[in-house]
Tab-separated table of C-alpha atoms and ligand atoms in Angstrom:
chain	number	residue	atom	x	y	z
A	1	MET	CA	0.000	0.000	0.000
A	2	SER	CA	1.458	3.346	-0.955
A	3	ILE	CA	-0.019	6.819	-0.881
A	4	LEU	CA	1.049	9.659	-3.148
A	5	ILE	CA	0.445	13.222	-1.962
A	6	THR	CA	0.869	16.399	-4.006
A	7	GLY	CA	2.115	19.483	-2.175
A	8	ALA	CA	3.535	17.362	0.652
A	9	ASN	CA	6.197	19.845	1.778
A	10	ARG	CA	4.044	22.044	4.029
A	11	GLY	CA	0.573	22.602	5.432
A	12	ILE	CA	-2.113	19.946	5.172
A	13	GLY	CA	-0.166	17.819	2.667
A	14	HIS	CA	2.818	17.632	4.984
A	15	ALA	CA	0.684	16.801	8.032
A	16	LEU	CA	-1.187	14.079	6.112
A	17	SER	CA	2.160	12.585	5.028
A	18	ARG	CA	3.392	12.502	8.611
A	19	ALA	CA	0.148	10.948	9.840
A	20	TRP	CA	0.316	8.048	7.380
A	21	GLN	CA	4.060	7.599	7.778
A	22	SER	CA	3.745	7.399	11.549
A	23	SER	CA	1.480	4.371	11.174
A	24	GLY	CA	3.922	2.656	8.821
A	25	THR	CA	2.294	3.437	5.468
A	26	GLU	CA	4.622	4.183	2.574
A	27	VAL	CA	4.082	7.760	1.402
A	28	ILE	CA	5.415	9.141	-1.862
A	29	GLN	CA	5.757	12.796	-0.962
A	30	THR	CA	5.820	15.105	-3.949
A	31	ALA	CA	6.646	18.794	-3.985
A	32	ARG	CA	7.733	21.513	-6.355
A	33	ASN	CA	11.139	21.873	-4.800
A	34	SER	CA	11.846	20.063	-1.575
A	35	PRO	CA	14.936	17.944	-0.862
A	36	GLY	CA	14.125	14.261	-0.395
A	37	MET	CA	10.714	14.527	-2.038
A	38	GLU	CA	9.722	13.501	-5.562
A	39	PRO	CA	9.770	16.623	-7.736
A	40	LEU	CA	6.314	17.558	-9.019
A	41	ASP	CA	4.932	20.896	-10.139
A	42	VAL	CA	1.271	20.149	-10.819
A	43	ALA	CA	1.005	23.224	-13.052
A	44	ASP	CA	3.734	21.895	-15.356
A	45	PRO	CA	2.585	19.045	-17.645
A	46	SER	CA	6.172	17.967	-18.361
A	47	SER	CA	6.840	17.642	-14.607
A	48	ILE	CA	3.733	15.436	-14.285
A	49	LYS	CA	4.852	13.296	-17.232
A	50	GLU	CA	8.322	12.868	-15.730
A	51	LEU	CA	6.859	11.794	-12.376
A	52	ALA	CA	4.645	9.216	-14.100
A	53	GLU	CA	7.677	7.890	-15.983
A	54	ARG	CA	9.705	7.567	-12.763
A	55	LEU	CA	6.835	5.717	-11.071
A	56	GLU	CA	5.985	3.444	-14.007
A	57	GLY	CA	4.794	0.037	-12.820
A	58	GLN	CA	4.619	1.067	-9.160
A	59	PRO	CA	1.184	0.541	-7.572
A	60	ILE	CA	-0.381	3.556	-5.846
A	61	SER	CA	-3.310	2.727	-3.608
A	62	THR	CA	-4.312	6.304	-2.685
A	63	LEU	CA	-3.652	9.454	-4.664
A	64	VAL	CA	-4.202	12.634	-2.647
A	65	CYS	CA	-4.570	15.738	-4.825
A	66	ASN	CA	-3.783	18.306	-2.162
A	67	ALA	CA	-1.591	20.959	-3.839
A	68	GLY	CA	-3.499	24.198	-4.169
A	69	VAL	CA	-3.195	27.954	-4.354
A	70	SER	CA	-5.352	30.803	-3.125
A	71	LEU	CA	-4.279	33.920	-4.984
A	72	ASP	CA	-7.230	36.322	-4.711
A	73	LYS	CA	-7.516	36.771	-0.949
A	74	PHE	CA	-7.225	40.556	-1.050
A	75	ASP	CA	-8.718	41.309	-4.471
A	76	GLU	CA	-11.479	43.892	-4.904
A	77	LEU	CA	-14.365	43.237	-7.306
A	78	GLU	CA	-13.838	46.477	-9.251
A	79	THR	CA	-10.071	46.354	-9.591
A	80	GLY	CA	-8.762	42.886	-8.837
A	81	TYR	CA	-9.059	39.341	-10.188
A	82	ALA	CA	-6.507	39.797	-12.985
A	83	PRO	CA	-6.526	37.261	-15.840
A	84	GLU	CA	-3.118	35.914	-14.779
A	85	LEU	CA	-4.535	34.991	-11.363
A	86	TRP	CA	-7.349	33.044	-13.010
A	87	ALA	CA	-4.897	31.199	-15.245
A	88	GLU	CA	-2.465	30.313	-12.461
A	89	SER	CA	-5.192	29.272	-10.028
A	90	PHE	CA	-6.932	27.018	-12.524
A	91	ALA	CA	-3.596	25.542	-13.678
A	92	VAL	CA	-2.918	24.333	-10.127
A	93	ASN	CA	-6.367	23.768	-8.588
A	94	VAL	CA	-8.134	22.243	-11.595
A	95	THR	CA	-5.954	21.296	-14.574
A	96	GLY	CA	-3.203	20.126	-12.228
A	97	VAL	CA	-5.615	17.857	-10.388
A	98	PHE	CA	-6.896	16.346	-13.628
A	99	LEU	CA	-3.503	15.839	-15.262
A	100	VAL	CA	-1.971	14.203	-12.174
A	101	ILE	CA	-4.914	11.795	-11.911
A	102	GLN	CA	-4.766	11.040	-15.633
A	103	ALA	CA	-1.016	10.386	-15.542
A	104	LEU	CA	-1.203	8.086	-12.507
A	105	LEU	CA	-4.238	6.000	-13.548
A	106	PRO	CA	-1.955	3.070	-14.528
A	107	ASN	CA	-0.482	3.119	-10.993
A	108	LEU	CA	-3.953	3.096	-9.421
A	109	ARG	CA	-4.999	0.213	-11.685
A	110	ALA	CA	-1.812	-1.639	-10.708
A	111	SER	CA	-2.902	-1.363	-7.067
A	112	ARG	CA	-6.312	-2.778	-7.938
A	113	ASP	CA	-4.650	-5.643	-9.819
A	114	ALA	CA	-2.486	-6.321	-6.743
A	115	GLY	CA	-5.642	-6.630	-4.625
A	116	ILE	CA	-5.590	-3.248	-2.854
A	117	ALA	CA	-8.637	-1.101	-3.633
A	118	PRO	CA	-7.406	2.170	-5.178
A	119	LYS	CA	-8.812	5.590	-4.373
A	120	ILE	CA	-8.397	9.255	-5.216
A	121	ALA	CA	-8.886	12.059	-2.679
A	122	ILE	CA	-9.369	15.555	-4.056
A	123	ILE	CA	-8.829	18.264	-1.447
A	124	ALA	CA	-11.365	20.863	-2.535
A	125	SER	CA	-13.101	23.332	-0.240
A	126	GLN	CA	-16.523	24.235	1.048
A	127	MET	CA	-15.761	27.599	-0.583
A	128	GLY	CA	-16.456	25.880	-3.914
A	129	SER	CA	-20.047	25.122	-2.904
A	130	GLN	CA	-22.715	26.304	-5.369
A	131	ASN	CA	-25.563	25.905	-2.874
A	132	SER	CA	-24.161	28.134	-0.149
A	133	PRO	CA	-22.529	31.056	-1.999
A	134	ALA	CA	-20.922	33.666	0.246
A	135	GLY	CA	-19.584	36.125	-2.346
A	136	ASN	CA	-16.009	37.286	-2.977
A	137	ARG	CA	-12.874	35.158	-3.624
A	138	PHE	CA	-14.284	34.527	-7.097
A	139	ILE	CA	-11.208	32.792	-8.507
A	140	TYR	CA	-10.591	30.460	-5.579
A	141	ARG	CA	-14.285	29.597	-5.295
A	142	ALA	CA	-14.649	28.934	-9.034
A	143	SER	CA	-11.516	26.783	-9.099
A	144	LYS	CA	-12.677	24.687	-6.140
A	145	ALA	CA	-16.180	24.400	-7.661
A	146	ALA	CA	-14.481	23.027	-10.774
A	147	ALA	CA	-12.417	20.611	-8.656
A	148	ILE	CA	-15.627	19.342	-7.012
A	149	ASN	CA	-17.242	18.928	-10.434
A	150	LEU	CA	-14.158	17.087	-11.688
A	151	GLY	CA	-14.300	14.694	-8.763
A	152	ARG	CA	-18.019	14.016	-9.283
A	153	ASN	CA	-17.547	13.201	-12.954
A	154	LEU	CA	-14.354	11.177	-12.485
A	155	ALA	CA	-16.233	9.117	-9.895
A	156	VAL	CA	-18.687	8.104	-12.621
A	157	ASP	CA	-16.042	7.192	-15.181
A	158	LEU	CA	-13.727	5.390	-12.757
A	159	GLU	CA	-16.351	3.304	-10.955
A	160	SER	CA	-16.098	0.485	-13.499
A	161	ASP	CA	-12.335	0.580	-12.985
A	162	GLY	CA	-12.800	-0.032	-9.259
A	163	ILE	CA	-11.278	3.361	-8.367
A	164	ALA	CA	-13.180	5.340	-5.709
A	165	VAL	CA	-13.105	9.143	-5.774
A	166	GLY	CA	-13.731	11.281	-2.685
A	167	ILE	CA	-13.852	15.054	-2.468
A	168	TYR	CA	-12.943	16.696	0.834
A	169	HIS	CA	-13.183	19.957	2.739
A	170	PRO	CA	-10.290	19.861	5.226
A	171	GLY	CA	-11.843	22.451	7.541
A	172	TRP	CA	-10.562	25.989	7.955
A	173	VAL	CA	-7.064	25.091	9.066
A	174	ALA	CA	-4.194	27.253	10.314
A	175	THR	CA	-1.637	26.917	7.511
A	176	ASP	CA	0.073	29.475	5.296
A	177	MET	CA	-3.136	29.472	3.265
A	178	GLY	CA	-5.625	29.257	6.123
A	179	GLY	CA	-3.937	31.979	8.206
A	180	ASP	CA	-3.686	32.488	11.950
A	181	SER	CA	-7.375	33.061	12.681
A	182	ALA	CA	-8.447	29.664	11.301
A	183	ASP	CA	-10.878	27.482	13.259
A	184	LEU	CA	-8.636	24.442	13.476
A	185	THR	CA	-5.015	23.486	13.984
A	186	LEU	CA	-3.412	20.883	11.742
A	187	ASP	CA	-3.410	18.505	14.724
A	188	GLU	CA	-7.175	18.902	15.072
A	189	ALA	CA	-8.154	18.649	11.404
A	190	VAL	CA	-5.735	16.223	9.803
A	191	PRO	CA	-6.510	13.021	11.773
A	192	GLY	CA	-10.187	13.422	10.820
A	193	LEU	CA	-9.357	14.140	7.199
A	194	ARG	CA	-7.093	11.109	7.080
A	195	LYS	CA	-9.859	8.951	8.584
A	196	GLN	CA	-12.337	10.047	5.906
A	197	ILE	CA	-9.854	9.150	3.168
A	198	ASP	CA	-8.927	5.823	4.789
A	199	GLU	CA	-12.606	4.883	5.007
A	200	LEU	CA	-13.513	5.833	1.426
A	201	THR	CA	-14.879	2.901	-0.592
A	202	LEU	CA	-16.545	2.544	-3.976
A	203	SER	CA	-19.932	2.505	-2.222
A	204	GLU	CA	-19.604	6.245	-1.529
A	205	THR	CA	-17.635	7.295	-4.595
A	206	GLY	CA	-18.351	10.903	-5.581
A	207	CYS	CA	-18.936	11.957	-1.961
A	208	PHE	CA	-18.056	15.488	-0.773
A	209	LYS	CA	-17.193	15.319	2.911
A	210	SER	CA	-15.758	17.516	5.591
A	211	TRP	CA	-12.783	16.551	7.793
A	212	ASP	CA	-15.211	15.545	10.575
A	213	GLY	CA	-17.201	13.150	8.371
A	214	SER	CA	-20.192	15.428	7.836
A	215	ASP	CA	-21.536	15.819	4.304
A	216	CYS	CA	-20.666	19.073	2.546
A	217	GLU	CA	-23.082	21.036	0.394
A	218	PHE	CA	-22.405	20.817	-3.325
B	301	NDP	P1	-0.549	25.788	1.999
B	301	NDP	O1	-0.517	27.091	1.292
B	301	NDP	O2	-0.059	25.690	3.390
B	301	NDP	O3	0.205	24.676	1.122
B	301	NDP	C1	-0.084	24.569	-0.250
B	301	NDP	C2	0.712	23.409	-0.801
B	301	NDP	O4	0.422	23.304	-2.218
B	301	NDP	C3	2.221	23.628	-0.661
B	301	NDP	O5	2.861	22.404	-0.427
B	301	NDP	C4	2.576	24.165	-2.044
B	301	NDP	O6	3.921	23.959	-2.411
B	301	NDP	C5	1.660	23.305	-2.904
B	301	NDP	N1	1.569	23.828	-4.251
B	301	NDP	C6	1.108	25.022	-4.671
B	301	NDP	N2	1.258	25.124	-6.006
B	301	NDP	C7	1.834	23.965	-6.430
B	301	NDP	C8	2.246	23.464	-7.689
B	301	NDP	N3	2.130	24.200	-8.810
B	301	NDP	N4	2.786	22.222	-7.757
B	301	NDP	C9	2.940	21.470	-6.629
B	301	NDP	N5	2.600	21.907	-5.393
B	301	NDP	C10	2.037	23.142	-5.310
B	301	NDP	O7	-2.074	25.316	1.901
B	301	NDP	P2	-2.905	24.258	2.779
B	301	NDP	O8	-2.028	23.177	3.255
B	301	NDP	O9	-3.736	25.024	3.719
B	301	NDP	O10	-3.905	23.705	1.636
B	301	NDP	C11	-3.827	22.399	1.106
B	301	NDP	C12	-5.090	22.161	0.288
B	301	NDP	O11	-6.241	22.316	1.132
B	301	NDP	C13	-5.263	23.170	-0.838
B	301	NDP	O12	-5.788	22.516	-1.971
B	301	NDP	C14	-6.283	24.149	-0.284
B	301	NDP	O13	-7.007	24.812	-1.297
B	301	NDP	C15	-7.146	23.236	0.554
B	301	NDP	N6	-7.911	23.910	1.592
B	301	NDP	C16	-7.260	24.530	2.646
B	301	NDP	C17	-7.993	25.152	3.639
B	301	NDP	C18	-7.364	25.800	4.833
B	301	NDP	O14	-8.092	26.390	5.651
B	301	NDP	N7	-6.034	25.735	5.003
B	301	NDP	C19	-9.468	25.189	3.580
B	301	NDP	C20	-10.047	24.521	2.435
B	301	NDP	C21	-9.272	23.914	1.501
B	301	NDP	P3	5.028	25.176	-2.409
B	301	NDP	O15	5.653	25.164	-1.033
B	301	NDP	O16	5.970	24.773	-3.500
B	301	NDP	O17	4.293	26.443	-2.706
């Protein structure tokens, strides 16, 4: 059993890596530029291709698409939200998620063939919810809404492959992205998030859950 995590060098990705490692699970930690980790820039298709080539033939039982950016925190409706921010945010939060999953499908299938049920966890956000819009942060919200949509549709296409897809809201967590006033520490949120991912099966593929196991609004 091995778990691959994108953006494993800090924040939630790093804490998830540590949690699985501490219980003896092999974790392939990937990061843009971090010594000892597999290099992976999810916004760079050639970097994704190179990772897939390095990992060819190696089963991956859980793929955690965690890497993400939040670039419009201080933007104003009238003056902000520049096109470059849209492009960069979608390259990481949406296209990057899709391309990493696409590139590593053979590894997930190899896990299935070895008898370990494969799964994909997409770390999205409640901020991508369509049903409970709160205004502002248009780029981040739209990118996470797209990530949720991606997860829902991949769940349909991958069910016959035996690959479960879960979509998760990690809570509002104190990280570089979440900031100091967040509701939760990493120590509070990450064990719950890990539990939700560990418990994901095909019977609930396409689910959108919070770190505490409650259902999130789409
Ligand atoms: P951080 O900002 O602390 O960490 C973000 C991680 O993503 C870093 O490891 C960063 O690497 C990596 N990353 C960014 N761009 C790329 C890229 N192009 N290629 C590879 N890695 C990249 O954020 P969090 O840990 O808080 O967030 C993790 C996930 O959880 C994100 O998807 C976020 O949207 C989501 N989330 C977080 C919430 C929170 O309250 N913290 C709430 C809801 C969702 P680098 O060091 O190279 O920049």
